XYZ file of C-alpha atoms in Angstrom:
262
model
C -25.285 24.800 10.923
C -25.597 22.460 13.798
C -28.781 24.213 14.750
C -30.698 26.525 12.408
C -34.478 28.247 12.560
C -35.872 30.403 9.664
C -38.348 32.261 8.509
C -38.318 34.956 11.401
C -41.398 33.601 13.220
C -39.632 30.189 14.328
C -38.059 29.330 17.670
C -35.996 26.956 18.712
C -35.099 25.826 21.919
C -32.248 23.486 22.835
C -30.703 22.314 26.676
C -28.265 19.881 27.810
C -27.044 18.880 24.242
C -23.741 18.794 22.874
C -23.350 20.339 18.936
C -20.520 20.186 16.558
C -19.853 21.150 13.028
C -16.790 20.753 10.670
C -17.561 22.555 7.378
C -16.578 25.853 5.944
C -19.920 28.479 6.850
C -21.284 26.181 9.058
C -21.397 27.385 12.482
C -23.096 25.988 15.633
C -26.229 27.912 15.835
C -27.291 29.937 12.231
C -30.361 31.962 13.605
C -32.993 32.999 11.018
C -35.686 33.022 14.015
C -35.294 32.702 17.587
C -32.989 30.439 19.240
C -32.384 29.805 22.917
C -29.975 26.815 24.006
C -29.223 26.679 27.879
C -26.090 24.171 29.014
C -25.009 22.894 25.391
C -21.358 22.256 24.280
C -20.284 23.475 20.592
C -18.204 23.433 18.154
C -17.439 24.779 15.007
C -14.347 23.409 13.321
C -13.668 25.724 10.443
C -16.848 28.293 11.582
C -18.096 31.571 13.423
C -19.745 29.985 16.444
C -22.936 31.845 15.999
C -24.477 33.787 13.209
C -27.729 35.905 13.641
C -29.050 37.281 10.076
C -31.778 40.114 9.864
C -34.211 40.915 12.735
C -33.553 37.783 15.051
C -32.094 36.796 18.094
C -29.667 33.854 19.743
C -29.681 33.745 23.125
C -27.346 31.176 24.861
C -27.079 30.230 29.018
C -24.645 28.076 29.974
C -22.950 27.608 27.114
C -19.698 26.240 26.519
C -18.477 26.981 22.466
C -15.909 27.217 20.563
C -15.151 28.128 16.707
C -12.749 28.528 14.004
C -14.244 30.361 11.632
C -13.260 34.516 10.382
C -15.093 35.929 13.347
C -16.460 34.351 16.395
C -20.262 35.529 16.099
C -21.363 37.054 13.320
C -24.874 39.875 13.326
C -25.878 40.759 10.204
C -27.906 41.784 7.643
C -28.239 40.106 3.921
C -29.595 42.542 1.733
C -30.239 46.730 2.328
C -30.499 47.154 5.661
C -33.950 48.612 7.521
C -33.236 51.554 9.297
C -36.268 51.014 11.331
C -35.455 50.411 15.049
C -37.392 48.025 15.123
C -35.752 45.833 12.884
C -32.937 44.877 15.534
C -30.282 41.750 14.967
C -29.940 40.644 18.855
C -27.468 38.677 20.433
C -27.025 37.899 24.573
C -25.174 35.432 26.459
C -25.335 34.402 30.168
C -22.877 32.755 32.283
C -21.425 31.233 29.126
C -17.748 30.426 27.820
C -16.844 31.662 24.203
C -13.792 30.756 22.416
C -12.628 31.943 18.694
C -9.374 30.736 18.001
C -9.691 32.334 14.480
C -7.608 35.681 13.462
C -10.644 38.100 13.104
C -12.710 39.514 15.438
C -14.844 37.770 18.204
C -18.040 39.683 17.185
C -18.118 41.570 13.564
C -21.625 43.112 13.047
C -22.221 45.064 9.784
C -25.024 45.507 7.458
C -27.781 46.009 10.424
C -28.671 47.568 13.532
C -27.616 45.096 16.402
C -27.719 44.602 19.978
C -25.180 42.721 22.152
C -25.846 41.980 25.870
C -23.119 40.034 27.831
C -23.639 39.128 31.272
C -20.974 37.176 33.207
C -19.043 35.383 30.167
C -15.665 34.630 29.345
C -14.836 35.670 25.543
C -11.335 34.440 24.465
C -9.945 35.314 20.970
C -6.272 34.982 19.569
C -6.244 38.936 18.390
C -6.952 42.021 20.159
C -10.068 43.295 18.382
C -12.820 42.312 20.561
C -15.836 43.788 17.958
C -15.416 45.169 14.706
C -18.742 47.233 13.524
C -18.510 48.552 10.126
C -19.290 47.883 6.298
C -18.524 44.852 4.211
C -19.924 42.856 1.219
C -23.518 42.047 2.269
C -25.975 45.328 1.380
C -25.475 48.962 -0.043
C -22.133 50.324 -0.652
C -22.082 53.456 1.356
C -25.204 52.625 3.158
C -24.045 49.066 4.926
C -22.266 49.908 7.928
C -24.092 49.096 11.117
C -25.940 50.563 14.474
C -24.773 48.482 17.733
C -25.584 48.737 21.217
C -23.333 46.476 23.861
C -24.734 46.358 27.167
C -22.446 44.398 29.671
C -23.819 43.585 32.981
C -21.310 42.347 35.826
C -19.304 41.488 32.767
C -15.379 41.310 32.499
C -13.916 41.764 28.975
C -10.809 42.807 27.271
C -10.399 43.711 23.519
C -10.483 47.052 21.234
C -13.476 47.916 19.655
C -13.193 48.895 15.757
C -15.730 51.068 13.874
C -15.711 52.320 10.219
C -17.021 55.748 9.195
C -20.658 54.444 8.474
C -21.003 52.498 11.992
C -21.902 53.998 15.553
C -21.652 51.990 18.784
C -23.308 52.594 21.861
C -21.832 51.188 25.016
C -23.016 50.782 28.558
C -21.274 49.092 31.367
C -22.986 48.569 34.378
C -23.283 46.543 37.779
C -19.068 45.768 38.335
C -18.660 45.282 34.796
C -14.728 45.530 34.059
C -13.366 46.459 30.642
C -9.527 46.266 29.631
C -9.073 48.105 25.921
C -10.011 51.020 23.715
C -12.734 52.313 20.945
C -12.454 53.940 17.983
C -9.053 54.307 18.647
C -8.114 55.781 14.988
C -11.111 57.981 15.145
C -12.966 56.365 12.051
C -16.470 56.241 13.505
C -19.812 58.007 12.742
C -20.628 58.326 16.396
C -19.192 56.490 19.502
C -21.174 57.057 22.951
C -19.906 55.339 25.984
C -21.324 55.258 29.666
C -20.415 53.650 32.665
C -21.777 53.153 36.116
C -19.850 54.211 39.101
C -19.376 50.494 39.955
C -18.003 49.665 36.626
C -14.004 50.352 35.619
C -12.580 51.001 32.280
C -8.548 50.906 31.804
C -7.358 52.130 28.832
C -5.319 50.226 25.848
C -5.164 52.609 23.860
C -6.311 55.930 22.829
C -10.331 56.516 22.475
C -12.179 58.744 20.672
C -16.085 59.431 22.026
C -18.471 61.592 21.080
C -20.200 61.716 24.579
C -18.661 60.045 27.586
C -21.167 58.861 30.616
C -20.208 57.811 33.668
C -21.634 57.264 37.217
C -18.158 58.279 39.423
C -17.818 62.203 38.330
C -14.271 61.909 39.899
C -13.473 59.097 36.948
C -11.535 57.276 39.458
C -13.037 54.402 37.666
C -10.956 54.912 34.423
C -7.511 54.102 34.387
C -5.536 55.863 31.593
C -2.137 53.588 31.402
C -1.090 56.611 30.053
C -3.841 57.204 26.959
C -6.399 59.477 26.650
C -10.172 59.671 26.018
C -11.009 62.562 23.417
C -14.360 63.599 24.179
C -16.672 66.286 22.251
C -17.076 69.661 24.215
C -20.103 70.507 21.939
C -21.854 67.961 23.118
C -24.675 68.710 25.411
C -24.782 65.072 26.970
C -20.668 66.187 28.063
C -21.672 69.488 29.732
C -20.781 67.331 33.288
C -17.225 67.706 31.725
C -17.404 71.262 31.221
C -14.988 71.316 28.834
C -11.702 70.259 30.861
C -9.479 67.950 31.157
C -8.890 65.480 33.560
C -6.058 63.395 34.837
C -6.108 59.481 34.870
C -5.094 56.998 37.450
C -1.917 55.664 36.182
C -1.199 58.414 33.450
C -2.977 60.014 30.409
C -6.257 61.945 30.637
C -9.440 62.597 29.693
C -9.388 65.631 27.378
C -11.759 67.379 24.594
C -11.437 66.508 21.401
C -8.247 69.475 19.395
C -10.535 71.641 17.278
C -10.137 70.816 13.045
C -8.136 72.952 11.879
C-alpha cells in the first residue's frame, strides 16, 4: 500500500499529498490502525482503493481516488470474526470522489461487522452492484458473512446492494440523501432493515426485499417504484405503521407484505 498503519493503536494522518500504487494487492491506503487523509489524490493501478482489516477505521475528506483492483474498498476481517459490537471495521468519506473501474463491487465487506458513512461523495463503478455484504475465503465457513450499517447523509448514490444468507445490512438515509437501486433483491439475506427520512428519496431498480421498512414521509411519496415492489414483513413490530397493506408507488409497483411460505 501507498499508505499503511498497523497494529490497531497507530494513526496516521495524511493532507495535500498525492499517492499512487501499481502492484497486484496494493491499494492506496491498507488500514491496520487509524488513517485520516484530507485533499490527497490516489491511485491504485491494479488495486481496491482502500482496504480496512479488523477493528479499524479510514476516514478520507477531500479525496480524489481511483482503483483497479476486484472491489473498490474492501472491510474486512482476517481470521474468525468477533461478534462483539465493539469490534467494528469503519469506513466514512466526506466530500470525496471515488472511482473503481474494476468489474466487482465498489464496497465488498465480509468476514466482520462494518460501518459505512458517506456524506456528499461521488462513487462511480463500471457494474451495478454498489455493495456486496456476504461470506468469502477469509474466516469460518458458515460463520463469515458480515454485519453492516450504511449511513448516508445528504448523499446521492446509485447501485444494488447484494447480501448472502449469513449477512444483514442496516441502512439509513437521511438529510436529502437520494438513492437510485435495490437490496436484497433475490431475497438471500439474514436480515435487511432500511429507513429513510422524509427528506430523503429512494427509486426503485429493482425488486427489494426488507425485513422492516422506516421512513419519515408515511405517505411514501418519497419512494418511487418504476414499477417494482418493496416486500416488507407484516410480523414485524417495527412495520406496524404499515399495518399490513399495501401501498401504491409513484411511477408504478408498490409497497406490499412479504406472500406467506407456503
Amino acid at each position: 500500500a501507498a499508505l499503511s498503519a498497523g497494529g490497531g493503536k497507530s494513526t496516521v494522518t495524511v493532507t495535500q499529498s498525492t499517492l499512487s500504487t501499481t502492484g497486484v494487492e496494493s491499494p492506496i491506503i491498507y488500514s491496520g490502525g487509524d488513517i485520516a487523509v484530507s485533499e490527497v489524490r490516489g491511485g491504485a493501478g491494479a488495486s481496491s482503493l482502500v482496504v480496512v482489516e479488523g477493528s479499524n477505521v479510514a476516514h478520507l475528506e477531500y479525496a480524489d481516488f481511483t482503483g483497479g483492483g476486484t472491489e473498490g474498498i474492501l472491510l474486512y476481517r482476517q481470521l474468525s470474526k468477533v461478534p462483539d459490537a465493539d469490534h467494528v471495521t469503519r469506513f466514512s468519506a466526506k466530500h470525496a470522489s471515488l472511482r473503481h473501474v474494476g468489474a466487482g463491487p465498489m464496497f465488498f465487506v465480509t468476514n466482520t461487522n462494518a460501518r459505512i458513512y458517506a456524506e456528499m461523495t461521488g462513487f462511480q463503478y463500471e457494474g451495478k452492484e454498489l455493495i456486496r455484504v456476504g461470506a468469502s475465503h477469509w474466516g469460518k465457513e458458515g460463520q463469515n458473512g458480515a454485519v453492516l450499517e450504511f449511513i448516508g447523509n445528504n448523499q446521492p448514490m446509485s447501485g444494488d446492494i447484494t447480501v448472502d444468507e449469513l449477512s444483514s445490512v442496516t441502512m439509513t438515509l437521511q438529510n436529502e440523501s437520494h438513492w437510485y437501486g435495490s437490496i436484497n433483491e433475490k431475497k438471500t439475506a439474514k436480515s435487511v432493515k432500511v429507513g429513510l427520512d422524509g427528506k430523503s428519496t429512494w427509486s426503485l431498480s429493482g425488486d427489494a426485499h426488507v425485513n422492516v421498512l422506516i421512513d419519515g414521509d408515511t405517505t411514501l411519496k418519497n419512494i418511487t417504484g418504476n414499477g417494482y415492489c418493496i416486500f416488507y414483513d407484516s410480523a414485524d413490530p417495527l412495520n406496524h405503521w404499515l399495518e399490513g397493506k399495501t401501498f401504491t408507488l409513484t411511477g408504478g409497483g408498490a409497497v406490499t407484505p412479504e406472500p406467506a411460505v407456503m
